[in-house]
Amino acid sequence: IRWRSTSLSPGDGVRITMESALTARDRVGVQDFVLLENHTSEAAFIENLRKRFKENLIYTYIGSVLVSVNPYKDLEIYTKNHMERYRGINFYEVSPHIYAVSDNSYRSMRTERRDQCILISGESGAGKTEASKKILQYYAVTCPASDQVETVKDRLLQSNPVLEAFGNAKTLRNDNSSRFGKYMDIQFDFKGAPVGGHILNYLLEKSRVVHQNHGERNFHIFYQLIEGGEEDLLRRLGLERNPQQYQYLVKGNCPKVSSINDRSDWKVVRKALSVIGFSEDEVEELLNIIASVLHLGNIQYGGEDSGNAYITTDTQIKYLARLLGVDGLVLKEALTHKKIIAKGEELKSPLNLEQASSARDALSKAVYGRTFTWLVNKINVSLAYKNASVIGLLDIYGFEVFQHNSFEQFCINYCNEKLQQLFIELTLKSEQDEYEAEGITWEPVQYFNNKIICDLVEEKFKGIISILDEECLRPGDASDITFLEKLENTVGGHAHLTTHKLTDGKTRKVMGREEFRLLHYAGEVNYNVNGFLDKNNDLLFRNLKEVMCMSDNKILTQCFDRAELKDSRRPETAATQFKTSLAKLMEILMSKEPSYVRCIKPNDAKQAGRFDEVLIRHQVKYLGLMENLRVRRAGFAYRRHYETFLQRYKSLCPETWPSWQGKLADGVSTLVKHLGYKPEEYKLGRSKIFIRFPKTLFATEDALETRKHSLGERESHVSHAVVVQAWWKGILACRRARRRREAANTIRRFIKGFIYRHNERCPENEYFLDYVRYSFLMKLRRNLPKTVLDKSWPTPPTALIEASERLRKLYMQNMVWGYCKRINPEWKHQLEQKMVASEIFKNKKDNYPQSVPKLFVGTRLNGEEINPKVLQSLGSEKMKYAVPVTKYDRKGYKARPRQLLLTSNSAVIVEEAKLKQRIDYAALKGISVSSLSDGVFVLHVPTEDKKQKGDVVLQSDHIIETLTKVAICADKVNSININQGSITFTMGQGREGIIDFTSGSELLVAKAKNGHLSVVSRNNGGI
Ligand SMILES: Nc1ncnc2c1ncn2[C@@H]1O[C@H](COP(=O)(O)OP(=O)(O)O)[C@@H](O)[C@H]1O
Ligand SMILES: [Mg+2]
């Protein structure tokens, strides 16, 4: 509820705004913990959270820090209307929201020209990533934009699904857990439009590529590809649509997650990739890599435990060679050998089973990890922009404690210590320091400074990371256990570290022998040292690197640089790299003005409406929220340098307007007294004014707004403005008049042209005729026939009839040519047979039309359905076609099941193992069928031939196909007689038989009373 009044004096405006700010609060609990009666009570704090959570009020402030509780359900608070409501509104006037924080940062960036950052923290599943997405959406919707900006906005938004596909996975804590840290700068130009971005990524959890804990999954992209990838894509990649087939996907035994739809996510990701600007080739190469990782996982080794390993799965190597663009043999060798350089000579030594498996896994991890980094860089290129103000978003893994905690949790939790340190530096400590420096009296707040833990981890020479590196680099028999021992010997006495050996009975019971325990600011975590050295070394054998450097895949050539092979220095260890990148991140964050979003997870079951008090109390504690609140309550919400404050608000007081001549502090004092600030609302320090409540400041801001309006009207530059305005209006009017003139001319020319359209070309109709031609050609372009069969064509104007005819011919020829070029040999063969069928039967036999859409098959009987003895007796004669038929005896017309085989020389009639009759094509006199839709036909043979027992009467269910084949094989296209009514045939020994054809409702073949064979075919009978 903003107060806009010109009739009241500024002082009244201030009062009324303050009132409304106080009453605009949510009705449930307090919307700012600062307003809690008993602000030191944790119970009261949690009670307030609970009350609000019950009413779906998931956001609450502590001063300017936003506390957010994951609702685990979709709330109707992220609509465009909500965004509008928070736009340009002071923090305290509407209920707390992530949009308020977003808007506040945005406005500070615009008005104070200072870079901002929003730090989102909380444990895994607390809603950090969702919060960062909401912020991004808010900017995308509410910030001003131009055309070019639209694409950047889309890219910014679409970078999320891509990064999530490749960097997120289902864990026990969160179905969509970010397995990498992300800091994203959103860049804004001087108009406040988002124009670019930049992403920094931190420590992808690569080990997930090769192993997942029970109930967890690998990165989403693998499942998306397998579930959503199109058939021919999967075929090209050599993948099956079943995640259970892949060793790298079965470890967690959890291929499907109810909250995730891999198939539709796949579509989203494919679209996002093209919005971001990935070319089709790049996508193809990217997917080749993803598929390769799955194939790598399925490589299996044979060999004794101590003997040399060899690869038992050659198909994988074949696919890998193709997908990665490398030599299969070289890859095979690199996966089973290692190259050592000894005394300047290269030696190859074979690997045993275990070494080979871990070399393979190392390759998978390296390939995936580096591809991920490539992906981030690629996105950065598409978002690149220079010279901008920025708002940074930090969404980084929250504090993590599992049953088994390894190197990754160590790094993640170290990162959280650093962020807590930053939070302390920036809020608690700097707050207190400032009061001290300004000579303001206040009670110091006790808080736990976690610097001691950061030092324990990162200190040079003495810190855990240094000790770990030393073990990694030391020659000799260093192992995870010697690392643990070294920890005990060097930092064993530290108050925040203990091990199984060092601790006492009670703790010892809950610790493994291979564990060390860190007392983090957030709580205790036991880390198992198993794998620490390997993960920190992150080694990939030299020859595997060499193979990757030789790849044809353009992404891999960027990921594996040949220069790396020449560099003989040891690469930095994983922990040290992480430490360095964190230090850089801290620098970036320090240079910006921070806002905080502290996310809380209400329960471990990912359930809506459940408020697990124990879990929440723990988070409130380790997020330091109570300390935060105590400092806020003791302190002042806002502070400004005297000079800035006076400069901004001097117009609100007659004594300070238009300028104040005395000391700054006195000016400010006069000003605030005039504004009616009460003594408890502010304090004056050495160089700054401190304002206790934000609402006081906001009220002053509103008064200023009101004042600006009234000032604007009175001042003398009004007349100057009028002059400028008049000129500008004049220019606009001239432009409008010119455009109107031009439009009138166009219309006039058009009408004239229409009148003279039948004359010879002349200046009057030139414009019109050209227009008609042009529009016909344009129309033609839009309405070209799509297929050879489409005979439509737009009607041309008279002047273009000839041209149109020629174009049509050319276009048809072109389409036909294109069609022919696309035909493959099989289809060509099919069409040739159909042509023959058409020549023989079209308009002659009733069931021909039904046969047209059905494809002719190669044969109706395959090898196993024909008796081997028959095949044997056919010897070397090639079988062309076989079909089951019914034969009608010459005597009595009994129906017998037979097979008709067409070989290269003859038609053969077979009864199971017996070759009943063989008709050489040369001897085949002709073939008779009826014109109706029955399947009966007669093969005529010479009567003189004593070997033959007379003509053969057969029936086939595929008459058109069968006879076409016979015609082609026997070269008798012209010897097929199609008869109306009846067929006469010879029965041997000069006797004659007759078949009568009629049509009826039911197919019937039987001997009639007159001794003829009567065939009744159905009106729309079979083919
Ligand atoms: N504001 C919200 N509204 C609705 N659901 C949410 C919200 N924040 C988080 N969630 C739910 O919680 C899940 C975990 O959130 P996410 O942001 O991925 O956690 P984090 O990044 O902290 O690990 C999301 O997938 C979503 O289902
Ligand atoms: Mg996340």
Short mmCIF file of C-alpha atoms and ligand atoms in Angstrom, two decimals, residues 58-59 68-75 78 122-131 134 168 174-178 395 599, ligand 1:
data_model
loop_
_atom_site.label_atom_id
_atom_site.label_comp_id
_atom_site.label_asym_id
_atom_site.label_seq_id
_atom_site.Cartn_x
_atom_site.Cartn_y
_atom_site.Cartn_z
CA ILE A 58 7.45 -20.31 3.92
CA TYR A 59 9.37 -17.04 3.94
CA SER A 68 12.99 -20.07 3.48
CA VAL A 69 11.46 -23.40 4.46
CA ASN A 70 11.06 -25.94 1.66
CA PRO A 71 7.29 -26.55 1.28
CA TYR A 72 7.76 -29.71 -0.83
CA LYS A 73 4.69 -28.72 -2.79
CA ASP A 74 3.85 -26.15 -5.42
CA LEU A 75 2.54 -22.93 -3.90
CA TYR A 78 5.29 -17.50 -8.09
CA GLY A 122 21.31 -24.71 3.39
CA GLU A 123 21.70 -28.45 3.42
CA SER A 124 21.02 -30.75 0.55
CA GLY A 125 17.33 -30.67 -0.41
CA ALA A 126 16.57 -27.44 1.44
CA GLY A 127 15.58 -25.63 -1.76
CA LYS A 128 18.68 -23.72 -2.83
CA THR A 129 18.53 -24.60 -6.49
CA GLU A 130 14.81 -23.90 -6.64
CA ALA A 131 15.41 -20.51 -5.01
CA LYS A 134 13.01 -18.34 -8.92
CA ASN A 168 22.39 -33.25 -10.98
CA ASN A 174 17.13 -34.91 -2.89
CA ASP A 175 15.76 -36.34 -6.12
CA ASN A 176 17.38 -33.51 -8.01
CA SER A 177 20.54 -32.87 -6.06
CA SER A 178 23.16 -30.60 -7.60
CA ASP A 395 24.00 -22.09 -5.28
CA CYS A 599 17.14 -22.51 3.22
N1 LIG B 1 9.94 -23.07 -3.22
C1 LIG B 1 9.64 -24.35 -3.46
N2 LIG B 1 8.38 -24.70 -3.81
C2 LIG B 1 8.06 -25.99 -4.06
N3 LIG B 1 8.93 -27.01 -3.95
C3 LIG B 1 10.21 -26.73 -3.61
C4 LIG B 1 10.63 -25.40 -3.35
N4 LIG B 1 11.93 -25.45 -3.03
C5 LIG B 1 12.30 -26.75 -3.10
N5 LIG B 1 11.28 -27.54 -3.44
C6 LIG B 1 11.28 -29.01 -3.62
O1 LIG B 1 12.42 -29.55 -2.99
C7 LIG B 1 13.26 -30.24 -3.89
C8 LIG B 1 14.71 -29.99 -3.56
O2 LIG B 1 15.05 -28.65 -3.78
P1 LIG B 1 16.46 -28.19 -4.34
O3 LIG B 1 16.36 -26.74 -4.63
O4 LIG B 1 16.89 -29.06 -5.45
O5 LIG B 1 17.41 -28.45 -3.10
P2 LIG B 1 18.94 -28.11 -2.92
O6 LIG B 1 19.40 -27.43 -4.17
O7 LIG B 1 18.99 -27.23 -1.73
O8 LIG B 1 19.61 -29.41 -2.69
C9 LIG B 1 12.88 -29.70 -5.25
O9 LIG B 1 13.10 -30.65 -6.25
C10 LIG B 1 11.40 -29.40 -5.07
O10 LIG B 1 10.65 -30.57 -5.23
#
